[in-house]
Amino acid sequence: EDSDVTYILSGLLLPRLKEDGFQELFTEVELPLLKVLAYMEMAGVKINGALLKQLSEEYAITLDAITKKIYELTGDEFNINSPQQMGKILFEKLKLPGAKKTKTGYSTDISVLTNLARVHPLPAEILSFRTLSKLKSTYIDSMPDLVNPQTGRIHTSYNQTVTATGRLSSSKPNLQN
């Protein structure tokens, strides 16, 4: 059934490639690369689980230190991951300039925090906290869960034609991030 669809599509698309002047690109570049990418997908990517565990522990210690510094700078304990609570601390308690209201409260996006970091040390600490927290949760802590138990490797899908720049992309999971 799948081979029938492939045969029909090739009968429709191969003449079009020739007409449009892409047959050589397809046969000389895309098809050979397809074999390489299939091999890479099957082989998978080996990760250093011990190093990721060590990094996770180090990041946890650093995040704890940044959290304590944030609480010292504000004189208050609050949920650092809450933009609403962060906005109240920055603009109501500390009375920092440049408050931008959104539907849900004050904006605490990267541009706002970067500008505020020029006048107070707290926003720089928040930016550091967000960066390290994102790296830890999204990449360092989640990568080991993506390892295939049978191969001991992470298997991704490489995409030849997804990016506008012509570079490869990776998905399920996106290992380029």
JSON list of C-alpha atoms in Angstrom, two decimals:
[
{"chain": "A", "resi": 1, "resn": "GLU", "atom": "CA", "xyz": [0.00, 0.00, 0.00]},
{"chain": "A", "resi": 2, "resn": "ASP", "atom": "CA", "xyz": [2.75, 2.50, 0.94]},
{"chain": "A", "resi": 3, "resn": "SER", "atom": "CA", "xyz": [4.86, 1.33, -2.00]},
{"chain": "A", "resi": 4, "resn": "ASP", "atom": "CA", "xyz": [1.90, 1.95, -4.35]},
{"chain": "A", "resi": 5, "resn": "VAL", "atom": "CA", "xyz": [1.65, 5.55, -3.11]},
{"chain": "A", "resi": 6, "resn": "THR", "atom": "CA", "xyz": [5.42, 6.00, -3.45]},
{"chain": "A", "resi": 7, "resn": "TYR", "atom": "CA", "xyz": [5.30, 4.66, -7.02]},
{"chain": "A", "resi": 8, "resn": "ILE", "atom": "CA", "xyz": [2.43, 6.96, -7.98]},
{"chain": "A", "resi": 9, "resn": "LEU", "atom": "CA", "xyz": [4.10, 9.99, -6.41]},
{"chain": "A", "resi": 10, "resn": "SER", "atom": "CA", "xyz": [7.44, 9.25, -8.05]},
{"chain": "A", "resi": 11, "resn": "GLY", "atom": "CA", "xyz": [5.68, 8.97, -11.41]},
{"chain": "A", "resi": 12, "resn": "LEU", "atom": "CA", "xyz": [4.16, 12.41, -10.86]},
{"chain": "A", "resi": 13, "resn": "LEU", "atom": "CA", "xyz": [7.08, 14.17, -9.21]},
{"chain": "A", "resi": 14, "resn": "LEU", "atom": "CA", "xyz": [10.16, 12.84, -11.02]},
{"chain": "A", "resi": 15, "resn": "PRO", "atom": "CA", "xyz": [9.13, 14.34, -14.39]},
{"chain": "A", "resi": 16, "resn": "ARG", "atom": "CA", "xyz": [8.42, 17.64, -12.63]},
{"chain": "A", "resi": 17, "resn": "LEU", "atom": "CA", "xyz": [11.92, 17.62, -11.08]},
{"chain": "A", "resi": 18, "resn": "LYS", "atom": "CA", "xyz": [13.39, 17.16, -14.55]},
{"chain": "A", "resi": 19, "resn": "GLU", "atom": "CA", "xyz": [11.20, 19.91, -16.06]},
{"chain": "A", "resi": 20, "resn": "ASP", "atom": "CA", "xyz": [12.14, 22.38, -13.32]},
{"chain": "A", "resi": 21, "resn": "GLY", "atom": "CA", "xyz": [15.86, 21.57, -13.52]},
{"chain": "A", "resi": 22, "resn": "PHE", "atom": "CA", "xyz": [16.10, 19.89, -10.11]},
{"chain": "A", "resi": 23, "resn": "GLN", "atom": "CA", "xyz": [16.67, 16.27, -11.12]},
{"chain": "A", "resi": 24, "resn": "GLU", "atom": "CA", "xyz": [20.45, 16.46, -10.66]},
{"chain": "A", "resi": 25, "resn": "LEU", "atom": "CA", "xyz": [20.07, 18.13, -7.26]},
{"chain": "A", "resi": 26, "resn": "PHE", "atom": "CA", "xyz": [17.63, 15.41, -6.25]},
{"chain": "A", "resi": 27, "resn": "THR", "atom": "CA", "xyz": [19.70, 12.45, -7.50]},
{"chain": "A", "resi": 28, "resn": "GLU", "atom": "CA", "xyz": [23.19, 13.79, -6.68]},
{"chain": "A", "resi": 29, "resn": "VAL", "atom": "CA", "xyz": [22.55, 15.56, -3.37]},
{"chain": "A", "resi": 30, "resn": "GLU", "atom": "CA", "xyz": [19.19, 14.82, -1.77]},
{"chain": "A", "resi": 31, "resn": "LEU", "atom": "CA", "xyz": [19.00, 11.04, -2.27]},
{"chain": "A", "resi": 32, "resn": "PRO", "atom": "CA", "xyz": [22.58, 10.31, -1.12]},
{"chain": "A", "resi": 33, "resn": "LEU", "atom": "CA", "xyz": [22.06, 12.58, 1.89]},
{"chain": "A", "resi": 34, "resn": "LEU", "atom": "CA", "xyz": [18.82, 10.77, 2.70]},
{"chain": "A", "resi": 35, "resn": "LYS", "atom": "CA", "xyz": [20.77, 7.53, 3.19]},
{"chain": "A", "resi": 36, "resn": "VAL", "atom": "CA", "xyz": [23.26, 9.26, 5.49]},
{"chain": "A", "resi": 37, "resn": "LEU", "atom": "CA", "xyz": [20.50, 10.84, 7.55]},
{"chain": "A", "resi": 38, "resn": "ALA", "atom": "CA", "xyz": [18.66, 7.53, 7.86]},
{"chain": "A", "resi": 39, "resn": "TYR", "atom": "CA", "xyz": [21.86, 5.95, 9.16]},
{"chain": "A", "resi": 40, "resn": "MET", "atom": "CA", "xyz": [22.36, 8.81, 11.63]},
{"chain": "A", "resi": 41, "resn": "GLU", "atom": "CA", "xyz": [18.78, 8.48, 12.87]},
{"chain": "A", "resi": 42, "resn": "MET", "atom": "CA", "xyz": [19.17, 4.73, 13.42]},
{"chain": "A", "resi": 43, "resn": "ALA", "atom": "CA", "xyz": [22.58, 5.12, 15.08]},
{"chain": "A", "resi": 44, "resn": "GLY", "atom": "CA", "xyz": [21.30, 7.78, 17.45]},
{"chain": "A", "resi": 45, "resn": "VAL", "atom": "CA", "xyz": [23.21, 10.23, 19.60]},
{"chain": "A", "resi": 46, "resn": "LYS", "atom": "CA", "xyz": [25.05, 9.08, 22.70]},
{"chain": "A", "resi": 47, "resn": "ILE", "atom": "CA", "xyz": [24.88, 11.38, 25.69]},
{"chain": "A", "resi": 48, "resn": "ASN", "atom": "CA", "xyz": [26.99, 11.48, 28.82]},
{"chain": "A", "resi": 49, "resn": "GLY", "atom": "CA", "xyz": [24.39, 10.76, 31.51]},
{"chain": "A", "resi": 50, "resn": "ALA", "atom": "CA", "xyz": [26.92, 11.09, 34.34]},
{"chain": "A", "resi": 51, "resn": "LEU", "atom": "CA", "xyz": [27.96, 14.54, 33.15]},
{"chain": "A", "resi": 52, "resn": "LEU", "atom": "CA", "xyz": [24.33, 15.65, 32.83]},
{"chain": "A", "resi": 53, "resn": "LYS", "atom": "CA", "xyz": [23.64, 14.44, 36.38]},
{"chain": "A", "resi": 54, "resn": "GLN", "atom": "CA", "xyz": [26.65, 16.38, 37.64]},
{"chain": "A", "resi": 55, "resn": "LEU", "atom": "CA", "xyz": [25.56, 19.50, 35.74]},
{"chain": "A", "resi": 56, "resn": "SER", "atom": "CA", "xyz": [22.05, 19.16, 37.16]},
{"chain": "A", "resi": 57, "resn": "GLU", "atom": "CA", "xyz": [23.42, 19.08, 40.69]},
{"chain": "A", "resi": 58, "resn": "GLU", "atom": "CA", "xyz": [25.71, 22.06, 40.02]},
{"chain": "A", "resi": 59, "resn": "TYR", "atom": "CA", "xyz": [22.89, 24.06, 38.44]},
{"chain": "A", "resi": 60, "resn": "ALA", "atom": "CA", "xyz": [20.62, 23.26, 41.42]},
{"chain": "A", "resi": 61, "resn": "ILE", "atom": "CA", "xyz": [23.25, 24.69, 43.79]},
{"chain": "A", "resi": 62, "resn": "THR", "atom": "CA", "xyz": [23.72, 27.78, 41.62]},
{"chain": "A", "resi": 63, "resn": "LEU", "atom": "CA", "xyz": [19.95, 28.29, 41.30]},
{"chain": "A", "resi": 64, "resn": "ASP", "atom": "CA", "xyz": [19.61, 28.01, 45.08]},
{"chain": "A", "resi": 65, "resn": "ALA", "atom": "CA", "xyz": [22.28, 30.69, 45.54]},
{"chain": "A", "resi": 66, "resn": "ILE", "atom": "CA", "xyz": [20.61, 32.98, 42.99]},
{"chain": "A", "resi": 67, "resn": "THR", "atom": "CA", "xyz": [17.24, 32.43, 44.69]},
{"chain": "A", "resi": 68, "resn": "LYS", "atom": "CA", "xyz": [18.70, 33.46, 48.05]},
{"chain": "A", "resi": 69, "resn": "LYS", "atom": "CA", "xyz": [20.27, 36.56, 46.48]},
{"chain": "A", "resi": 70, "resn": "ILE", "atom": "CA", "xyz": [16.95, 37.50, 44.86]},
{"chain": "A", "resi": 71, "resn": "TYR", "atom": "CA", "xyz": [15.17, 37.15, 48.20]},
{"chain": "A", "resi": 72, "resn": "GLU", "atom": "CA", "xyz": [17.88, 39.27, 49.88]},
{"chain": "A", "resi": 73, "resn": "LEU", "atom": "CA", "xyz": [17.57, 41.99, 47.23]},
{"chain": "A", "resi": 74, "resn": "THR", "atom": "CA", "xyz": [13.78, 42.12, 47.60]},
{"chain": "A", "resi": 75, "resn": "GLY", "atom": "CA", "xyz": [13.48, 41.44, 51.31]},
{"chain": "A", "resi": 76, "resn": "ASP", "atom": "CA", "xyz": [10.70, 39.04, 50.40]},
{"chain": "A", "resi": 77, "resn": "GLU", "atom": "CA", "xyz": [10.14, 35.41, 49.39]},
{"chain": "A", "resi": 78, "resn": "PHE", "atom": "CA", "xyz": [7.90, 34.84, 46.38]},
{"chain": "A", "resi": 79, "resn": "ASN", "atom": "CA", "xyz": [7.52, 32.60, 43.34]},
{"chain": "A", "resi": 80, "resn": "ILE", "atom": "CA", "xyz": [10.33, 33.73, 41.05]},
{"chain": "A", "resi": 81, "resn": "ASN", "atom": "CA", "xyz": [8.67, 31.90, 38.14]},
{"chain": "A", "resi": 82, "resn": "SER", "atom": "CA", "xyz": [5.49, 33.99, 38.51]},
{"chain": "A", "resi": 83, "resn": "PRO", "atom": "CA", "xyz": [5.51, 37.04, 36.23]},
{"chain": "A", "resi": 84, "resn": "GLN", "atom": "CA", "xyz": [2.63, 38.52, 38.25]},
{"chain": "A", "resi": 85, "resn": "GLN", "atom": "CA", "xyz": [4.48, 38.25, 41.56]},
{"chain": "A", "resi": 86, "resn": "MET", "atom": "CA", "xyz": [7.73, 39.40, 39.94]},
{"chain": "A", "resi": 87, "resn": "GLY", "atom": "CA", "xyz": [5.99, 42.46, 38.46]},
{"chain": "A", "resi": 88, "resn": "LYS", "atom": "CA", "xyz": [4.59, 43.47, 41.83]},
{"chain": "A", "resi": 89, "resn": "ILE", "atom": "CA", "xyz": [8.03, 43.15, 43.44]},
{"chain": "A", "resi": 90, "resn": "LEU", "atom": "CA", "xyz": [9.79, 45.14, 40.70]},
{"chain": "A", "resi": 91, "resn": "PHE", "atom": "CA", "xyz": [7.28, 47.90, 40.12]},
{"chain": "A", "resi": 92, "resn": "GLU", "atom": "CA", "xyz": [5.17, 48.18, 43.27]},
{"chain": "A", "resi": 93, "resn": "LYS", "atom": "CA", "xyz": [7.57, 47.22, 46.05]},
{"chain": "A", "resi": 94, "resn": "LEU", "atom": "CA", "xyz": [10.89, 48.39, 44.58]},
{"chain": "A", "resi": 95, "resn": "LYS", "atom": "CA", "xyz": [9.27, 51.16, 42.48]},
{"chain": "A", "resi": 96, "resn": "LEU", "atom": "CA", "xyz": [11.58, 50.52, 39.52]},
{"chain": "A", "resi": 97, "resn": "PRO", "atom": "CA", "xyz": [10.93, 52.67, 36.43]},
{"chain": "A", "resi": 98, "resn": "GLY", "atom": "CA", "xyz": [9.51, 51.61, 33.07]},
{"chain": "A", "resi": 99, "resn": "ALA", "atom": "CA", "xyz": [6.56, 49.49, 34.16]},
{"chain": "A", "resi": 100, "resn": "LYS", "atom": "CA", "xyz": [4.56, 48.13, 31.22]},
{"chain": "A", "resi": 101, "resn": "LYS", "atom": "CA", "xyz": [1.11, 46.77, 31.99]},
{"chain": "A", "resi": 102, "resn": "THR", "atom": "CA", "xyz": [-0.27, 43.73, 30.19]},
{"chain": "A", "resi": 103, "resn": "LYS", "atom": "CA", "xyz": [-3.66, 42.03, 30.49]},
{"chain": "A", "resi": 104, "resn": "THR", "atom": "CA", "xyz": [-2.36, 39.85, 33.34]},
{"chain": "A", "resi": 105, "resn": "GLY", "atom": "CA", "xyz": [-0.10, 42.33, 35.15]},
{"chain": "A", "resi": 106, "resn": "TYR", "atom": "CA", "xyz": [3.28, 43.91, 34.59]},
{"chain": "A", "resi": 107, "resn": "SER", "atom": "CA", "xyz": [5.55, 42.81, 31.75]},
{"chain": "A", "resi": 108, "resn": "THR", "atom": "CA", "xyz": [8.69, 41.08, 32.98]},
{"chain": "A", "resi": 109, "resn": "ASP", "atom": "CA", "xyz": [10.00, 39.90, 29.63]},
{"chain": "A", "resi": 110, "resn": "ILE", "atom": "CA", "xyz": [13.67, 39.85, 28.71]},
{"chain": "A", "resi": 111, "resn": "SER", "atom": "CA", "xyz": [13.69, 43.35, 27.21]},
{"chain": "A", "resi": 112, "resn": "VAL", "atom": "CA", "xyz": [12.10, 44.87, 30.32]},
{"chain": "A", "resi": 113, "resn": "LEU", "atom": "CA", "xyz": [14.48, 43.03, 32.66]},
{"chain": "A", "resi": 114, "resn": "THR", "atom": "CA", "xyz": [17.51, 43.92, 30.53]},
{"chain": "A", "resi": 115, "resn": "ASN", "atom": "CA", "xyz": [16.62, 47.62, 30.71]},
{"chain": "A", "resi": 116, "resn": "LEU", "atom": "CA", "xyz": [15.94, 47.43, 34.45]},
{"chain": "A", "resi": 117, "resn": "ALA", "atom": "CA", "xyz": [19.30, 45.71, 35.06]},
{"chain": "A", "resi": 118, "resn": "ARG", "atom": "CA", "xyz": [20.94, 49.08, 34.32]},
{"chain": "A", "resi": 119, "resn": "VAL", "atom": "CA", "xyz": [19.37, 50.64, 37.41]},
{"chain": "A", "resi": 120, "resn": "HIS", "atom": "CA", "xyz": [19.08, 47.74, 39.90]},
{"chain": "A", "resi": 121, "resn": "PRO", "atom": "CA", "xyz": [20.87, 44.40, 40.46]},
{"chain": "A", "resi": 122, "resn": "LEU", "atom": "CA", "xyz": [17.67, 42.35, 40.89]},
{"chain": "A", "resi": 123, "resn": "PRO", "atom": "CA", "xyz": [16.68, 42.09, 37.19]},
{"chain": "A", "resi": 124, "resn": "ALA", "atom": "CA", "xyz": [20.11, 40.69, 36.25]},
{"chain": "A", "resi": 125, "resn": "GLU", "atom": "CA", "xyz": [19.70, 38.01, 38.91]},
{"chain": "A", "resi": 126, "resn": "ILE", "atom": "CA", "xyz": [16.22, 37.19, 37.59]},
{"chain": "A", "resi": 127, "resn": "LEU", "atom": "CA", "xyz": [17.62, 36.85, 34.05]},
{"chain": "A", "resi": 128, "resn": "SER", "atom": "CA", "xyz": [20.35, 34.52, 35.33]},
{"chain": "A", "resi": 129, "resn": "PHE", "atom": "CA", "xyz": [17.79, 32.49, 37.25]},
{"chain": "A", "resi": 130, "resn": "ARG", "atom": "CA", "xyz": [15.53, 32.15, 34.20]},
{"chain": "A", "resi": 131, "resn": "THR", "atom": "CA", "xyz": [18.39, 31.16, 31.90]},
{"chain": "A", "resi": 132, "resn": "LEU", "atom": "CA", "xyz": [19.83, 28.51, 34.21]},
{"chain": "A", "resi": 133, "resn": "SER", "atom": "CA", "xyz": [16.40, 27.21, 35.19]},
{"chain": "A", "resi": 134, "resn": "LYS", "atom": "CA", "xyz": [15.42, 26.81, 31.52]},
{"chain": "A", "resi": 135, "resn": "LEU", "atom": "CA", "xyz": [18.68, 25.02, 30.67]},
{"chain": "A", "resi": 136, "resn": "LYS", "atom": "CA", "xyz": [18.31, 22.70, 33.65]},
{"chain": "A", "resi": 137, "resn": "SER", "atom": "CA", "xyz": [14.68, 21.73, 33.16]},
{"chain": "A", "resi": 138, "resn": "THR", "atom": "CA", "xyz": [14.43, 21.72, 29.38]},
{"chain": "A", "resi": 139, "resn": "TYR", "atom": "CA", "xyz": [17.75, 20.16, 28.47]},
{"chain": "A", "resi": 140, "resn": "ILE", "atom": "CA", "xyz": [19.93, 18.87, 31.30]},
{"chain": "A", "resi": 141, "resn": "ASP", "atom": "CA", "xyz": [17.21, 17.11, 33.29]},
{"chain": "A", "resi": 142, "resn": "SER", "atom": "CA", "xyz": [15.07, 15.95, 30.36]},
{"chain": "A", "resi": 143, "resn": "MET", "atom": "CA", "xyz": [17.77, 14.52, 28.06]},
{"chain": "A", "resi": 144, "resn": "PRO", "atom": "CA", "xyz": [18.29, 11.29, 30.02]},
{"chain": "A", "resi": 145, "resn": "ASP", "atom": "CA", "xyz": [14.55, 10.58, 29.77]},
{"chain": "A", "resi": 146, "resn": "LEU", "atom": "CA", "xyz": [14.83, 10.69, 25.97]},
{"chain": "A", "resi": 147, "resn": "VAL", "atom": "CA", "xyz": [17.37, 7.85, 25.82]},
{"chain": "A", "resi": 148, "resn": "ASN", "atom": "CA", "xyz": [16.05, 4.72, 24.14]},
{"chain": "A", "resi": 149, "resn": "PRO", "atom": "CA", "xyz": [16.58, 1.92, 26.71]},
{"chain": "A", "resi": 150, "resn": "GLN", "atom": "CA", "xyz": [17.37, -0.62, 23.98]},
{"chain": "A", "resi": 151, "resn": "THR", "atom": "CA", "xyz": [20.11, 1.40, 22.27]},
{"chain": "A", "resi": 152, "resn": "GLY", "atom": "CA", "xyz": [21.27, 3.69, 25.09]},
{"chain": "A", "resi": 153, "resn": "ARG", "atom": "CA", "xyz": [21.02, 6.63, 22.68]},
{"chain": "A", "resi": 154, "resn": "ILE", "atom": "CA", "xyz": [18.67, 9.43, 21.73]},
{"chain": "A", "resi": 155, "resn": "HIS", "atom": "CA", "xyz": [17.10, 9.00, 18.30]},
{"chain": "A", "resi": 156, "resn": "THR", "atom": "CA", "xyz": [15.98, 12.15, 16.51]},
{"chain": "A", "resi": 157, "resn": "SER", "atom": "CA", "xyz": [14.56, 12.83, 13.07]},
{"chain": "A", "resi": 158, "resn": "TYR", "atom": "CA", "xyz": [16.72, 14.91, 10.74]},
{"chain": "A", "resi": 159, "resn": "ASN", "atom": "CA", "xyz": [14.83, 17.10, 8.29]},
{"chain": "A", "resi": 160, "resn": "GLN", "atom": "CA", "xyz": [16.38, 18.13, 4.99]},
{"chain": "A", "resi": 161, "resn": "THR", "atom": "CA", "xyz": [13.82, 20.57, 3.71]},
{"chain": "A", "resi": 162, "resn": "VAL", "atom": "CA", "xyz": [12.24, 22.23, 6.72]},
{"chain": "A", "resi": 163, "resn": "THR", "atom": "CA", "xyz": [14.50, 25.28, 7.17]},
{"chain": "A", "resi": 164, "resn": "ALA", "atom": "CA", "xyz": [14.53, 28.22, 4.78]},
{"chain": "A", "resi": 165, "resn": "THR", "atom": "CA", "xyz": [18.32, 28.40, 5.00]},
{"chain": "A", "resi": 166, "resn": "GLY", "atom": "CA", "xyz": [18.90, 24.90, 3.62]},
{"chain": "A", "resi": 167, "resn": "ARG", "atom": "CA", "xyz": [20.41, 23.61, 6.86]},
{"chain": "A", "resi": 168, "resn": "LEU", "atom": "CA", "xyz": [19.33, 20.41, 8.53]},
{"chain": "A", "resi": 169, "resn": "SER", "atom": "CA", "xyz": [16.89, 20.58, 11.37]},
{"chain": "A", "resi": 170, "resn": "SER", "atom": "CA", "xyz": [16.18, 18.04, 14.06]},
{"chain": "A", "resi": 171, "resn": "SER", "atom": "CA", "xyz": [12.85, 17.07, 15.64]},
{"chain": "A", "resi": 172, "resn": "LYS", "atom": "CA", "xyz": [11.32, 14.58, 18.08]},
{"chain": "A", "resi": 173, "resn": "PRO", "atom": "CA", "xyz": [13.42, 15.63, 19.99]},
{"chain": "A", "resi": 174, "resn": "ASN", "atom": "CA", "xyz": [15.00, 18.80, 18.67]},
{"chain": "A", "resi": 175, "resn": "LEU", "atom": "CA", "xyz": [18.64, 18.15, 19.52]},
{"chain": "A", "resi": 176, "resn": "GLN", "atom": "CA", "xyz": [19.82, 21.38, 17.97]},
{"chain": "A", "resi": 177, "resn": "ASN", "atom": "CA", "xyz": [18.45, 23.36, 20.90]}
]
